[in-house]
Coordinates of C-alpha atoms and ligand atoms in Angstrom, one line a residue:
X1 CA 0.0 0.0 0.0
X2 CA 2.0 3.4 -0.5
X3 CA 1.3 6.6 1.8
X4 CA -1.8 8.0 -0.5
X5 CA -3.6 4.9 -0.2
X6 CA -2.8 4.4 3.7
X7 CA -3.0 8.3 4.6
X8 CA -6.5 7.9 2.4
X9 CA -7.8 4.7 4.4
X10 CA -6.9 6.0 7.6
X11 CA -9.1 9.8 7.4
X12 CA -12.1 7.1 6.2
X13 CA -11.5 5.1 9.4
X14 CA -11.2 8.0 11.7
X15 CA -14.1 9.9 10.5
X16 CA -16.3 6.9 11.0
X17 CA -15.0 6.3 14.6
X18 CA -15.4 10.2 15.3
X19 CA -19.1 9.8 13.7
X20 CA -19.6 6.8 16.4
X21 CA -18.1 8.5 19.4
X22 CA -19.6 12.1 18.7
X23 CA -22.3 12.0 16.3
X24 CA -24.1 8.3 18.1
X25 CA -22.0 8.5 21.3
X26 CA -21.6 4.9 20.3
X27 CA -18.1 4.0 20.3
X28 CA -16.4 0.9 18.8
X29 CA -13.0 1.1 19.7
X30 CA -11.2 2.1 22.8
X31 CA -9.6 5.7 23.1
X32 CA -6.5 4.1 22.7
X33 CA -7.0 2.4 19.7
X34 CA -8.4 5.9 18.3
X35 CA -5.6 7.5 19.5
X36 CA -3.0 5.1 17.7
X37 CA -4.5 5.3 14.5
X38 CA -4.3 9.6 14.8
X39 CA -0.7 9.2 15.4
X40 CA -0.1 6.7 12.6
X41 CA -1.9 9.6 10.1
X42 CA 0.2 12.3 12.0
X43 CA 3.2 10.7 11.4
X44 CA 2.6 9.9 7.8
X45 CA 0.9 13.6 6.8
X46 CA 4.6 14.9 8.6
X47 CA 6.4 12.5 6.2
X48 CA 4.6 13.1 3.1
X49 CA 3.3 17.3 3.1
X50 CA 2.7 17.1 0.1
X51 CA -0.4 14.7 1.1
X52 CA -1.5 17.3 3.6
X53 CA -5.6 18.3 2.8
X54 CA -7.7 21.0 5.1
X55 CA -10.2 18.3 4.9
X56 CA -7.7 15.8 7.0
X57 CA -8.8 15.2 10.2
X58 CA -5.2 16.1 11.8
X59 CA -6.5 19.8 10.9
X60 CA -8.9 20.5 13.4
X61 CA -7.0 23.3 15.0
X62 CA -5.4 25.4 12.8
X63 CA -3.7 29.0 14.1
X64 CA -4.8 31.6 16.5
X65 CA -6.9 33.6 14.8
X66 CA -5.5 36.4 14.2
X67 CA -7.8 40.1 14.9
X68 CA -11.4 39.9 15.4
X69 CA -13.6 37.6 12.9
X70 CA -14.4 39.0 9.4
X71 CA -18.5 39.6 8.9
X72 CA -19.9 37.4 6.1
X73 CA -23.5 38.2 4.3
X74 CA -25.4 35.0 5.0
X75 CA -26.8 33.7 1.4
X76 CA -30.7 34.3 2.5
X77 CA -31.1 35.6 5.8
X78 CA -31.3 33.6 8.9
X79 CA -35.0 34.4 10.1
X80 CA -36.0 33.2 13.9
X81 CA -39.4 31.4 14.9
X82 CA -42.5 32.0 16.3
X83 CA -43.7 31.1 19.7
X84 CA -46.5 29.2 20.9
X85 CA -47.1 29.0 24.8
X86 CA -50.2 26.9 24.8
X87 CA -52.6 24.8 23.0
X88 CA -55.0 27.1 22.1
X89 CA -51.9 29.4 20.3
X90 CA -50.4 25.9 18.4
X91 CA -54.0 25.0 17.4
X92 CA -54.3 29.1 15.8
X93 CA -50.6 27.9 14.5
X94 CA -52.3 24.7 12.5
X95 CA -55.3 26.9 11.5
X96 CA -52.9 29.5 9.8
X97 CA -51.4 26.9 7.6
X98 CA -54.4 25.1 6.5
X99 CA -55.8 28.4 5.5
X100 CA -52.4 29.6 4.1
X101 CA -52.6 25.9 1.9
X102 CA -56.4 26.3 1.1
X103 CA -57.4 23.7 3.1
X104 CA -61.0 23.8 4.2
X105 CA -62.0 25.0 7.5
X106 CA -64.4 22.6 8.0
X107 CA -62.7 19.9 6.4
X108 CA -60.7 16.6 8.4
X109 CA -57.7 16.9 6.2
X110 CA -54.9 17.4 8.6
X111 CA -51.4 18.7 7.9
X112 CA -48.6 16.8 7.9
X113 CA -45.7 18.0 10.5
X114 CA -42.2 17.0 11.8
X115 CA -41.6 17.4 15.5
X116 CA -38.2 18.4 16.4
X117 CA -36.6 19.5 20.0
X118 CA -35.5 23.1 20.1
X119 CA -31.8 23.3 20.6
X120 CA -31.0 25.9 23.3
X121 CA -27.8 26.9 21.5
X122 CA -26.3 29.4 18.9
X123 CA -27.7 29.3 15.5
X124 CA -25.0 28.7 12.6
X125 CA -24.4 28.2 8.6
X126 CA -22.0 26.3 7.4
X127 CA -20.8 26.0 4.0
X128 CA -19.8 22.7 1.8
X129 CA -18.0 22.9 -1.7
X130 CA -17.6 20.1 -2.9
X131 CA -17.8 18.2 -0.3
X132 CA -15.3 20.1 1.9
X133 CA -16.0 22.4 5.0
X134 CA -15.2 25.3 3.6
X135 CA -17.1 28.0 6.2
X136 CA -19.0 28.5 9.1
X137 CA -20.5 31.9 10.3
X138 CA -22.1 32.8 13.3
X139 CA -26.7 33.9 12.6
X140 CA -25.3 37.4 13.9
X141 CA -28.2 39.6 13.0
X142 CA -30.0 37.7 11.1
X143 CA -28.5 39.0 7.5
X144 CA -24.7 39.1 8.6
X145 CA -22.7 37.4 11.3
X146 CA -19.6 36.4 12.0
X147 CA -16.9 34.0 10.6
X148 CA -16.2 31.4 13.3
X149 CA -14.5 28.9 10.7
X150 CA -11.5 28.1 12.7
X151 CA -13.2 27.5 15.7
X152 CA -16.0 25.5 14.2
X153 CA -13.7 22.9 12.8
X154 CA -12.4 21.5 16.2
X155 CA -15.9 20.3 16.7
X156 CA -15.4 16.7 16.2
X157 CA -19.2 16.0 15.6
X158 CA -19.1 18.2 12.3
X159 CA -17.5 16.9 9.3
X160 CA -14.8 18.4 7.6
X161 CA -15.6 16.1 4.8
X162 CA -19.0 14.4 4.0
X163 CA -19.8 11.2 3.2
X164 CA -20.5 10.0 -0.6
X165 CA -21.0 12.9 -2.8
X166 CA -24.9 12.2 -3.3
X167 CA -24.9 16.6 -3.2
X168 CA -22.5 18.3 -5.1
X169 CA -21.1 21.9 -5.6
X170 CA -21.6 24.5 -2.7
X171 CA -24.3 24.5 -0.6
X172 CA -25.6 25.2 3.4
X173 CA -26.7 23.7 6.1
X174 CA -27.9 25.2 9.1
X175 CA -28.1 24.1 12.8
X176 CA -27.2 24.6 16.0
X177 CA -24.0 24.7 17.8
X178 CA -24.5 23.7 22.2
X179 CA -22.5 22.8 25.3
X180 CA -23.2 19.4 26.3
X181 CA -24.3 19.1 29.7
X182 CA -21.9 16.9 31.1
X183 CA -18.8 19.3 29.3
X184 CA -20.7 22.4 30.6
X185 CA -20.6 20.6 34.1
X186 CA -16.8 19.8 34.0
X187 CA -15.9 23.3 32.8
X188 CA -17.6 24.9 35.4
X189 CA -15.7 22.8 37.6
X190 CA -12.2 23.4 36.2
X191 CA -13.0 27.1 36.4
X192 CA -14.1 27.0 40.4
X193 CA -10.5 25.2 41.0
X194 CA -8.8 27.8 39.1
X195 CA -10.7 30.8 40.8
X196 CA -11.9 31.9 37.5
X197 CA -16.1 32.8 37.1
X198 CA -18.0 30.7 36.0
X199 CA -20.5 30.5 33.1
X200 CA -24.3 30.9 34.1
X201 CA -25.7 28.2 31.8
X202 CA -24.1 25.5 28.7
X203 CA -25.9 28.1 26.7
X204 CA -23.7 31.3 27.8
X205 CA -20.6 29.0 28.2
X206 CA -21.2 28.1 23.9
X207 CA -21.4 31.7 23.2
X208 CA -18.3 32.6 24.7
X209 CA -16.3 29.6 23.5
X210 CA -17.7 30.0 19.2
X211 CA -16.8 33.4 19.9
X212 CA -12.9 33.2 21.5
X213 CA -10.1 33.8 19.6
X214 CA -8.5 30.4 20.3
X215 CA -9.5 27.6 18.3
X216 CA -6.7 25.4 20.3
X217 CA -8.6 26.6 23.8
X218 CA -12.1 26.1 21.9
X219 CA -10.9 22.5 21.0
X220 CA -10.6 21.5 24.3
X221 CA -14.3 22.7 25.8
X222 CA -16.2 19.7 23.9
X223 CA -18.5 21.9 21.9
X224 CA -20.8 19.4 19.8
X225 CA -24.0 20.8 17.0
X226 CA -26.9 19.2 15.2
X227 CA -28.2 20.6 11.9
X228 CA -31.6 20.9 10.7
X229 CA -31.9 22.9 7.7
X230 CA -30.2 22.5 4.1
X231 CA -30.0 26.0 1.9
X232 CA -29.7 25.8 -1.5
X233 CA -28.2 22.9 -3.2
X234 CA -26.4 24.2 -5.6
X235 CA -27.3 21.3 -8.2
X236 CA -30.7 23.5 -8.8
X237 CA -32.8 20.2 -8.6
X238 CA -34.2 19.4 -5.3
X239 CA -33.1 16.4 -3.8
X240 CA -35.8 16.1 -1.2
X241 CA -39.4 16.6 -1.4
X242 CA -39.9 17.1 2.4
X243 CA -38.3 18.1 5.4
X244 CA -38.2 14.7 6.8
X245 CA -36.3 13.2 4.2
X246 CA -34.0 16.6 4.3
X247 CA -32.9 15.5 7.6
X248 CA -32.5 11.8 6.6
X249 CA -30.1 13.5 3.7
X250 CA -28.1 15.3 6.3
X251 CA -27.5 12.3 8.7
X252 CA -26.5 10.4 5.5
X253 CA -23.9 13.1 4.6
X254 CA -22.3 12.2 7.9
X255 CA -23.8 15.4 10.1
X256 CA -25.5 15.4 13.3
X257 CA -29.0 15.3 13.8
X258 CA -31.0 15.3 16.9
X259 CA -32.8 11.7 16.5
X260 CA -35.7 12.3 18.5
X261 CA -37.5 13.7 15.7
X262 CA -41.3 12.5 14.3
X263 CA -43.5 13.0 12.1
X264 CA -47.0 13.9 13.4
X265 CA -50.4 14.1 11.3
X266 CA -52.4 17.3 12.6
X267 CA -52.1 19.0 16.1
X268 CA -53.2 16.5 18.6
X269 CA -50.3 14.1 17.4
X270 CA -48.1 17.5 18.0
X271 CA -49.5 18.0 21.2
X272 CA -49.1 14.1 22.4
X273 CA -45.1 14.8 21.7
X274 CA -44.6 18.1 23.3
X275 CA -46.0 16.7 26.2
X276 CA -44.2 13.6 26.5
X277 CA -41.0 16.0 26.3
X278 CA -41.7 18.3 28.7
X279 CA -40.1 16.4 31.7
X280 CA -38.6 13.5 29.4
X281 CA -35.9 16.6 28.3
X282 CA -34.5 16.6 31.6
X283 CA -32.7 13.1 31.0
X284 CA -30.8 14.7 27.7
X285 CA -27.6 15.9 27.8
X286 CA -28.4 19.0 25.8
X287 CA -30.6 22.0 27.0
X288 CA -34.1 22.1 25.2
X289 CA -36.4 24.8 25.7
X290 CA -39.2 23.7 23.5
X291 CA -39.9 21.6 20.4
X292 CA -40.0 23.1 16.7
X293 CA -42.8 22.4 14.7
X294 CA -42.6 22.2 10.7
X295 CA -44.4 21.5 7.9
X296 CA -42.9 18.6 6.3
X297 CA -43.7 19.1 2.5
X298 CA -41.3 21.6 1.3
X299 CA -43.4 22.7 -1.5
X300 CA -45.9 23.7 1.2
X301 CA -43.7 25.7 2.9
X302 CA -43.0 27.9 -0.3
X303 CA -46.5 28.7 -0.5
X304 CA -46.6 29.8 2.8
X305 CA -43.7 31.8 2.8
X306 CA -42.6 34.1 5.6
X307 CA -42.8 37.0 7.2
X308 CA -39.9 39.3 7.2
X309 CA -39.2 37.9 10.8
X310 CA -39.9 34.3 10.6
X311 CA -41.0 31.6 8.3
X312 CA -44.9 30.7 8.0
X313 CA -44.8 27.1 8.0
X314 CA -42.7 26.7 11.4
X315 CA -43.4 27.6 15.1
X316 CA -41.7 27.2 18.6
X317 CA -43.9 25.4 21.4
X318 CA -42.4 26.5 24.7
X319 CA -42.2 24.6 27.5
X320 CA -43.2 26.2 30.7
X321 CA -41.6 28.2 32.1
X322 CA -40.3 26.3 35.2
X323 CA -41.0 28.3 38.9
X324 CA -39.6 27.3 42.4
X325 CA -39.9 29.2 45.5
X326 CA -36.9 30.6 47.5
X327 CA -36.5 33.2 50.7
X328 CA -36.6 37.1 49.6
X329 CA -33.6 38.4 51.2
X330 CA -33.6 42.1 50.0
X331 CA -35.3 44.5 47.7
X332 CA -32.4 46.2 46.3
X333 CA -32.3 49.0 44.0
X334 CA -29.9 49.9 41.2
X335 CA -29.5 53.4 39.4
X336 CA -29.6 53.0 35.5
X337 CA -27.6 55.1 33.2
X338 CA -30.8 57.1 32.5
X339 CA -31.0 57.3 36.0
X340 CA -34.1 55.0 36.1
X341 CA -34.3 53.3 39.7
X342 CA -35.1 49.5 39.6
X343 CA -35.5 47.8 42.8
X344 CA -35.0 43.9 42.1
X345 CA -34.7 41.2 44.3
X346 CA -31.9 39.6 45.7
X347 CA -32.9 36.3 46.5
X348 CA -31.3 33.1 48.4
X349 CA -29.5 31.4 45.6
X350 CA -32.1 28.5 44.2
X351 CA -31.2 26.5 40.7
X352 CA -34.0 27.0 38.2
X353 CA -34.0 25.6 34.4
X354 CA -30.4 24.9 34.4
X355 CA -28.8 27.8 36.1
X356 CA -28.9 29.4 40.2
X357 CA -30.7 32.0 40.2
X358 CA -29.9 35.1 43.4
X359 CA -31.5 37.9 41.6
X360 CA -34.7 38.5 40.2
X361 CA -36.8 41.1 38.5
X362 CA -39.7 42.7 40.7
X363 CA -40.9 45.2 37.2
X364 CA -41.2 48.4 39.5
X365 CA -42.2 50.0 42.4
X366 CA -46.3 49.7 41.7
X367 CA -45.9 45.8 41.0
X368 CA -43.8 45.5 44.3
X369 CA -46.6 47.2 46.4
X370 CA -49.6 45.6 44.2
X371 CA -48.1 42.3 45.0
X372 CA -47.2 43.2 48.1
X373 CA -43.9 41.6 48.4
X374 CA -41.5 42.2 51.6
X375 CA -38.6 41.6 52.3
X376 CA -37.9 38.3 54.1
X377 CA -41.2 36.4 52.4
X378 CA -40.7 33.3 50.6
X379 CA -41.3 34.2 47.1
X380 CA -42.2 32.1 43.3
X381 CA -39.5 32.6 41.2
X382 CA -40.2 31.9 37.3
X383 CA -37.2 31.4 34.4
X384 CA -37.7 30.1 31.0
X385 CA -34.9 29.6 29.0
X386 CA -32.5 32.3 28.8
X387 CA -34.6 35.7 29.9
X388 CA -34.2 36.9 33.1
X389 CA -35.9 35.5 36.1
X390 CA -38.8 37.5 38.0
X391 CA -40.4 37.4 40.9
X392 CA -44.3 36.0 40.2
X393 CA -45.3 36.9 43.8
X394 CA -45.2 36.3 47.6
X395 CA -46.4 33.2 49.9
X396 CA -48.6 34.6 52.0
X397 CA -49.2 31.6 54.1
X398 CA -45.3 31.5 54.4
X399 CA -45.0 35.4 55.9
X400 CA -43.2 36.1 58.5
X401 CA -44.4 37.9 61.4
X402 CA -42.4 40.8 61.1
X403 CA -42.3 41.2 57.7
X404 CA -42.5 45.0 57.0
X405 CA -44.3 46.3 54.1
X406 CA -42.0 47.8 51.1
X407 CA -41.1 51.3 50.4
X408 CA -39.5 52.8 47.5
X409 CA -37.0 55.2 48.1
X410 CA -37.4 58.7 48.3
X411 CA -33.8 59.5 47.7
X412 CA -31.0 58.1 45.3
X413 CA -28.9 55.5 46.8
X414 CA -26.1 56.7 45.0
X415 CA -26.2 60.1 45.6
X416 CA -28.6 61.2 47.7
X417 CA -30.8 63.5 45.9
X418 CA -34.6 63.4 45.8
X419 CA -36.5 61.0 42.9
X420 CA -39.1 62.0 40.9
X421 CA -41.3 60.4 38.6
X422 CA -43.0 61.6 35.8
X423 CA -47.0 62.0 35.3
X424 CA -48.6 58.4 34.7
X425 CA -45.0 56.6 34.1
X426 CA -44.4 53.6 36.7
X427 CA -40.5 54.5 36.5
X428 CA -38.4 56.6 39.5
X429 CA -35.3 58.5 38.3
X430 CA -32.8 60.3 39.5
X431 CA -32.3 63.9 37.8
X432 CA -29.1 64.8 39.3
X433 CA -26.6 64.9 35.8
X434 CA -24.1 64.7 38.1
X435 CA -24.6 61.5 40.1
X436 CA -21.5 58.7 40.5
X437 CA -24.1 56.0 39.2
X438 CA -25.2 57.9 36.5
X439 CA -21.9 58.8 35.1
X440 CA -20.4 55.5 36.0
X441 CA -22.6 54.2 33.8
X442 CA -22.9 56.4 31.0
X443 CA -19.2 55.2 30.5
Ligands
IVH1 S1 -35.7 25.9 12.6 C1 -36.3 29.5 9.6 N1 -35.2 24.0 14.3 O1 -34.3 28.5 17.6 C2 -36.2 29.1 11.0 N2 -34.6 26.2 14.9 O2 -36.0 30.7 18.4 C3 -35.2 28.0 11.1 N3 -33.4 26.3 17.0 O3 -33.1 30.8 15.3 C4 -35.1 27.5 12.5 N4 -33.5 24.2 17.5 O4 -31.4 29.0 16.2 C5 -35.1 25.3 14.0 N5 -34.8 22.1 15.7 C6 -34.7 23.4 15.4 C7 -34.1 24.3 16.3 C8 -34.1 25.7 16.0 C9 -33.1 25.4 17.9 C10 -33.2 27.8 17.2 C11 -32.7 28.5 15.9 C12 -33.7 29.6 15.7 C13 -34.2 29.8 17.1 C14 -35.5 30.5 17.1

């Protein structure tokens, strides 16, 4: 065998085993037998550079990079979803879509639908020519973002090549990129022994590692992705006629894809899955905040179209929004830049939805005394996903004694000088242009 064919057998035989470990977290060899055969292609890639490829999987990490990352123009924009936070809003969902197809109110002809989990992660596009990563850019806002390439070819779920070249020329696929839980758990750890902070949730931790300049630190923090979109093949002929089979496609190119997608025949059949999920999510080792909803012909979806903010043809079901009950040490208040005063809670620390949670938002002054929430009460704290946690109310049978009713106040805790609020707003400020917090602030 001479060095091409070996060098050529051996990327085969590691991409496979980094599909089975990464992609199936189904191993079949040891570490150390995984390890042998990397060294065996290190060794022969030094001896032969000529036979060097970016597509080798010796090439994960490349260089620092250099400055920031250069913004790219994504090929059509990268449009969000639409939520649905109850029954009554999925079942308005379904009755958009029949009417957007032209299918009868009245009528029994239900729409067919994939059901997917919604990845709590960070939305990205990456790019295949000819079968070769070639990019990878961050959603940004939507119509540019960032180029993360670098960074997102040390994640050993994605493939720097795909397998047999059943799509051709340059195309997209879009997913997202997340912190497992386990890694997220064993960073955070690694960072309390060093002293360093730590991130709030796997979702925060992701976002900082796409975005650091290190693709040899980002390597080691065990980012994985699953994809769920492909955008424009550049063949011109459609592959696929429905989303279902699009993701079938993508899993047979060799990418990830969540597997605990279905296909579900009108809304009760969607409702049956996003309940099972609801506390069935807690056994994954990804973060899911809710479960995506599409319609699975593809030429459906082009007659519905989209708005300029999200497609037609897809919605989010959230999960609720999950709510425990801690001790209300403090009302607190903080100074804004605009000099707004905010009280907000500062609570005893309590994990909700995948993060602790020791402050909370209590709105404003008129929701604190409408409430009527003290200071020592045991208090229900809500967080959904990644928006900031509030404070739904107190526990009245839970009061203590001495609990003293709340007042806003009067002065600035910064600098002293007397708040004022404007006619019919709910907002206190402080007016004094000269105040520390203000100025601090306005930095
Ligand atoms: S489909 C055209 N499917 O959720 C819209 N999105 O809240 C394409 N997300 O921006 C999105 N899991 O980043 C889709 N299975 C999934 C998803 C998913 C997570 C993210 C995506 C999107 C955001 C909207």
């Amino acid at each position: 065998m001479t060095p091409a064919e070996r060098i050529n057998e051996l990327r085969i035989r590691i991409r496979h085993h980094e599909e089975r470990y990464y992609v199936l977290n189904d191993p079949e060899i040891a570490d150390a037998e995984f390890d042998a055969l990397m060294r065996e292609l290190e060794r022969l890639e030094s001896e032969n550079p000529d036979l060097v490829t970016e597509d080798s999987p010796t090439r994960r990490v490349g260089g620092r990079v250099a400055a920031g990352f250069a913004t790219v123009e994504h090929i059509e924009p990268m449009l969000s979803l639409d939520n649905a936070y109850s029954e009554e809003e999925l079942r308005a969902f379904d009755d958009r879509v029949r009417r957007g197809l032209g299918i009868d109110a009245g009528s029994a002809d239900a729409v067919k639908y994939v059901a997917e989990l919604k990845i709590d992660g960070l939305s990205v596009a990456l790019t295949y020519e000819n079968g070769a990563l070639v990019r990878g850019a961050t959603r940004g806002d939507g119509v540019r973002g960032e180029d993360v390439t670098p960074n997102i070819r040390t994640i050993r779920a994605i493939p720097l090549r795909l397998r047999d070249g059943s799509i051709s020329g340059r195309f997209e696929v879009r997913g997202e990129i997340f912190l497992p839980r386990r890694a997220f758990e064993r960073i955070n750890s690694e960072r309390e022994a060093a002293g360093d902070v730590q991130f709030a949730n796997p979702r925060n931790a992701a976002a900082g590692t796409l975005r650091n300049l290190d693709p040899a630190l980002v390597a080691t923090r065990g980012l994985s992705a699953f994809f769920y979109q492909l955008v424009s093949p550049a063949t011109g002929s459609r592959p696929v006629a429905t989303h279902f089979e699009t993701l079938e496609l993508l899993r047979r190119l060799g990418l990830p894809v969540e597997p605990h997608r279905q296909r579900c025949t009108g809304v009760d059949e969607l409702l049956s899955f996003c309940r099972s999920w609801e506390d069935k999510r807690r056994s994954l080792d990804f973060d899911t905040d809710g479960v995506v909803i599409k319609v699975d012909q593809l030429a459906d979806r082009r007659l519905l179209g989209a708005t300029s903010k999200f497609p037609r043809w897809a919605v989010a079901f959230k999960f609720p929004a999950e709510q425990k009950t801690t001790r209300l040490k403090e009302i607190a208040v903080n100074v804004g830049r605009t000099g707004a005063v905010t009280p907000f809670a500062v609570l005893e620390p309590v994990f909700i939805s995948g993060s602790t949670v020791s402050m909370a938002t209590l709105h404003n002054a008129d929701d604190i005394a409408r409430k009527d929430i003290r200071e020592g009460d045991w208090v229900l704290v809500e967080k959904a996903g990644d928006v900031i946690p509030r404070v739904i109310g107190p526990i009245l049978s839970r009061r203590p004694a001495d609990a003293q009713i709340w007042k806003m106040p009067t002065t600035c805790p910064r600098c002293g000088a007397e708040l004022h609020r404007a006619e019919g707003e709910a907002v206190w400020r402080c007016e004094n242009t000269s105040c520390p917090a203000k100025l601090q602030r306005g930095l």
